[in-house]
Short mmCIF file of C-alpha atoms in Angstrom, two decimals:
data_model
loop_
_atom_site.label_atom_id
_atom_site.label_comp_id
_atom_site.label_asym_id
_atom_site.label_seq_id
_atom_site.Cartn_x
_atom_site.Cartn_y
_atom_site.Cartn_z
CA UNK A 812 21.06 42.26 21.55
CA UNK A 813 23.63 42.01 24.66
CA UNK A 814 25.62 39.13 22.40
CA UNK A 815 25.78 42.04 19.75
CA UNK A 816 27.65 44.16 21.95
CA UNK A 817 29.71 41.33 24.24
CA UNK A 818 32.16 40.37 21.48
CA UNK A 819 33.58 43.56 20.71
CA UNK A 820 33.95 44.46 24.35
CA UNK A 821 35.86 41.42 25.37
CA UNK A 822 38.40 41.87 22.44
CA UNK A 823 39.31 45.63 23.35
CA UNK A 824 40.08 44.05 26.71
CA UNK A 825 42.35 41.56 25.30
CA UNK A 826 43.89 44.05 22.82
CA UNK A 827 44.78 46.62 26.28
CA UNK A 828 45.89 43.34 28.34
CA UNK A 829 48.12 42.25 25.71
CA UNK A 830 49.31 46.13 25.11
CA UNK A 831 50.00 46.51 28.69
CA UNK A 832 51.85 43.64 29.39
CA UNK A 833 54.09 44.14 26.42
CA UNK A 834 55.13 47.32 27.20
CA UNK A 835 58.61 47.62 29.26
CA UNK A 836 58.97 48.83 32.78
CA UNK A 837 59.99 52.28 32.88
CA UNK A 838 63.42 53.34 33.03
CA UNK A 839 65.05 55.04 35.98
CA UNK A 840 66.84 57.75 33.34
CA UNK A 841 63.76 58.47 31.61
CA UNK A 842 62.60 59.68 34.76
CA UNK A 843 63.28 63.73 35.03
CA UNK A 844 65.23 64.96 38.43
CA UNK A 845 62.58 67.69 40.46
CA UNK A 846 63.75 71.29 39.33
CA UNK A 847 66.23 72.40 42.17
CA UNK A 848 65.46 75.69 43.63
CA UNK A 849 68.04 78.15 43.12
CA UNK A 850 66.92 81.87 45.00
CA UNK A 851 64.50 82.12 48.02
CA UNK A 852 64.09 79.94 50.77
CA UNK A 853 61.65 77.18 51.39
CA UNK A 854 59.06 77.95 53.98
CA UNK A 855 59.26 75.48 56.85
CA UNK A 856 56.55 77.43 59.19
CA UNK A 857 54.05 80.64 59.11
CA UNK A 858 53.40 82.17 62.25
CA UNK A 859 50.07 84.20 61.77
CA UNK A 860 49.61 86.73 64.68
CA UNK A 861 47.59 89.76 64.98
CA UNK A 862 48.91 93.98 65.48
CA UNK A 863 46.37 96.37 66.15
CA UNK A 864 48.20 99.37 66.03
CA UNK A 865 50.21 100.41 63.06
CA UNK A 866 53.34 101.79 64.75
CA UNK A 867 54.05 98.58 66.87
CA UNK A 868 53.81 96.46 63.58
CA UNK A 869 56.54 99.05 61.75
CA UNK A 870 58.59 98.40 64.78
CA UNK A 871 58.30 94.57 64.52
CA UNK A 872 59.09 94.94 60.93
CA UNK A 873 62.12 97.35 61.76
CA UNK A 874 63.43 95.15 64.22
CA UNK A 875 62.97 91.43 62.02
CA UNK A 876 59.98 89.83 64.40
CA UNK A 877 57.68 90.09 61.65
CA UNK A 878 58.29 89.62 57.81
CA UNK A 879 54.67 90.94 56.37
CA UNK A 880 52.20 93.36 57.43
CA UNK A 881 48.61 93.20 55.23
CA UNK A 882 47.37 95.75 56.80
CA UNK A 883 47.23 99.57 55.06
CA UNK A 884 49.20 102.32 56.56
CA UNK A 885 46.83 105.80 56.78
CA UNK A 886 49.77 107.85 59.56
CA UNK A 887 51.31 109.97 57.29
CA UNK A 888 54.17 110.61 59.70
CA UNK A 889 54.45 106.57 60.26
CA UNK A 890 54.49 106.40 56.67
CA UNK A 891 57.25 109.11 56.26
CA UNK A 892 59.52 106.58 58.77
CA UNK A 893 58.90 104.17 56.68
CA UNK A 894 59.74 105.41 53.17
CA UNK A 895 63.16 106.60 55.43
CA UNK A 896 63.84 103.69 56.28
CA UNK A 897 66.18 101.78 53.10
CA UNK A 898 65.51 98.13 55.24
CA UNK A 899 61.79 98.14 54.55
CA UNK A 900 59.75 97.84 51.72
CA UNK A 901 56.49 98.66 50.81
CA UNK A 902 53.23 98.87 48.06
CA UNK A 903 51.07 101.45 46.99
CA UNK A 904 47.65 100.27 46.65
CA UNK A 905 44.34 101.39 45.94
CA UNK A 906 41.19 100.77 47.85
CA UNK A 907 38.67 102.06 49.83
CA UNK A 908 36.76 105.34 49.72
CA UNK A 909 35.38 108.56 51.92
CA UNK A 910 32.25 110.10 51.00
CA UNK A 911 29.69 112.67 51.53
CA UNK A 912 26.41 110.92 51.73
CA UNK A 913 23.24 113.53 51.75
CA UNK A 914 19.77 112.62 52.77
CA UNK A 915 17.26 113.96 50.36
CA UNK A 916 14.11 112.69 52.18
CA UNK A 917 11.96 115.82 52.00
CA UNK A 918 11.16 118.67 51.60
CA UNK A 919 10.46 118.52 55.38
CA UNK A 920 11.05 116.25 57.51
CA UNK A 921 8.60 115.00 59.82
CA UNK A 922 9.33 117.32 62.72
CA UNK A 923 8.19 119.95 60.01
CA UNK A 924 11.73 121.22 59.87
CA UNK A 925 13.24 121.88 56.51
CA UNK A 926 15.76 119.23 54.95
CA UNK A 927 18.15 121.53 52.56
CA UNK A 928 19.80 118.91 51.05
CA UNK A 929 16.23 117.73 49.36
CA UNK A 930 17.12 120.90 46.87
CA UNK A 931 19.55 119.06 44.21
CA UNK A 932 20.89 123.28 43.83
CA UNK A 933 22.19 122.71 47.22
CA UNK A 934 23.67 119.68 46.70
CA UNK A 935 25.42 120.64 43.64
CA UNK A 936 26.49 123.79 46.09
CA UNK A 937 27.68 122.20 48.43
CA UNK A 938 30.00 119.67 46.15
CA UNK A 939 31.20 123.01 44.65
CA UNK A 940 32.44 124.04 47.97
CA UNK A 941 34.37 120.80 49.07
CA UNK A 942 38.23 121.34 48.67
CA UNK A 943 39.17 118.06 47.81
CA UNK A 944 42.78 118.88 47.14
CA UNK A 945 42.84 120.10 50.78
CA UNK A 946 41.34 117.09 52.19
CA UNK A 947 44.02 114.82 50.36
CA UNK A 948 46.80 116.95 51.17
CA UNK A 949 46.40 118.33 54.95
CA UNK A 950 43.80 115.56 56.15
CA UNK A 951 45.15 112.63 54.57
CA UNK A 952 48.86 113.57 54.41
CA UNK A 953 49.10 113.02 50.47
CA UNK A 954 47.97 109.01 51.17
CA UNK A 955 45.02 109.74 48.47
CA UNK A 956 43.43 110.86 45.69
CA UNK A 957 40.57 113.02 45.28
CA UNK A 958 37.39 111.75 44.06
CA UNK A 959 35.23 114.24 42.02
CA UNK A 960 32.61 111.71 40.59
CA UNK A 961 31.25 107.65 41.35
CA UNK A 962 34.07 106.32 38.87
CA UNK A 963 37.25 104.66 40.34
CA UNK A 964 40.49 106.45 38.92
#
């Protein structure tokens, strides 16, 4: 059974040997130059380092000792200096969320006190009476968006 197999084996050898060493060296013109880089510089080192606070990182960015900050801006008055400011740049992004989180456990708790918030009335009350506007606006300094329901906008 192996001799079945052995003869047609050794002849596609032969066949690539005699394919490979036929074929001409390559050519140093067929060879294509490396694209050349025309904008933007080449980055020859990162220096990672760490800012805690938000207004010393706009001032590194003001003054050129830093190039990026990852880091979300929630000052509204920092965030005024920078959107001032023509020599920085920034991105709006999305993320992250405040709630109101209720604890329903009830009707009583075990202290024998009443939990209000066991009522679903209540709850629906009480999201009535949130001014979200207000909270985006005077809280927030116009950095958000209010949330009325579990959906992302």
């Amino acid at each position: 059974m192996a001799r079945k197999y052995l003869l047609p084996i050794v002849a596609a050898i032969a066949i690539m040997a005699l394919v490979i060493t036929g074929c001409p060296p390559p050519d140093d013109n067929d060879i294509p130059d490396p694209p050349v880089r025309e904008e933007g510089a080449w980055v020859d080192e990162i220096v990672i380092s760490q800012e805690k606070s938000e207004a010393a990182a706009v001032t590194k960015l003001r003054d050129g000792d830093t190039q990026i900050y990852g880091f979300g801006i929630s000052d509204p008055d920092l965030f005024e200096t920078i959107d001032a400011d023509p020599n920085l740049d920034y991105m709006l992004t999305l993320g992250g969320s405040s709630d109101f989180m209720f604890n329903i456990m009830g009707p009583t708790f075990a202290d024998g006190s009443l939990n209000p918030f066991h009522v679903a009335k209540i709850r629906e009350a009480t999201q009535w009476i949130i001014d979200r506007d207000y909270i985006v606006e005077e809280i927030m300094g116009g950095l958000a968006v209010p949330k009325y329901t579990q959906f992302a906008t």
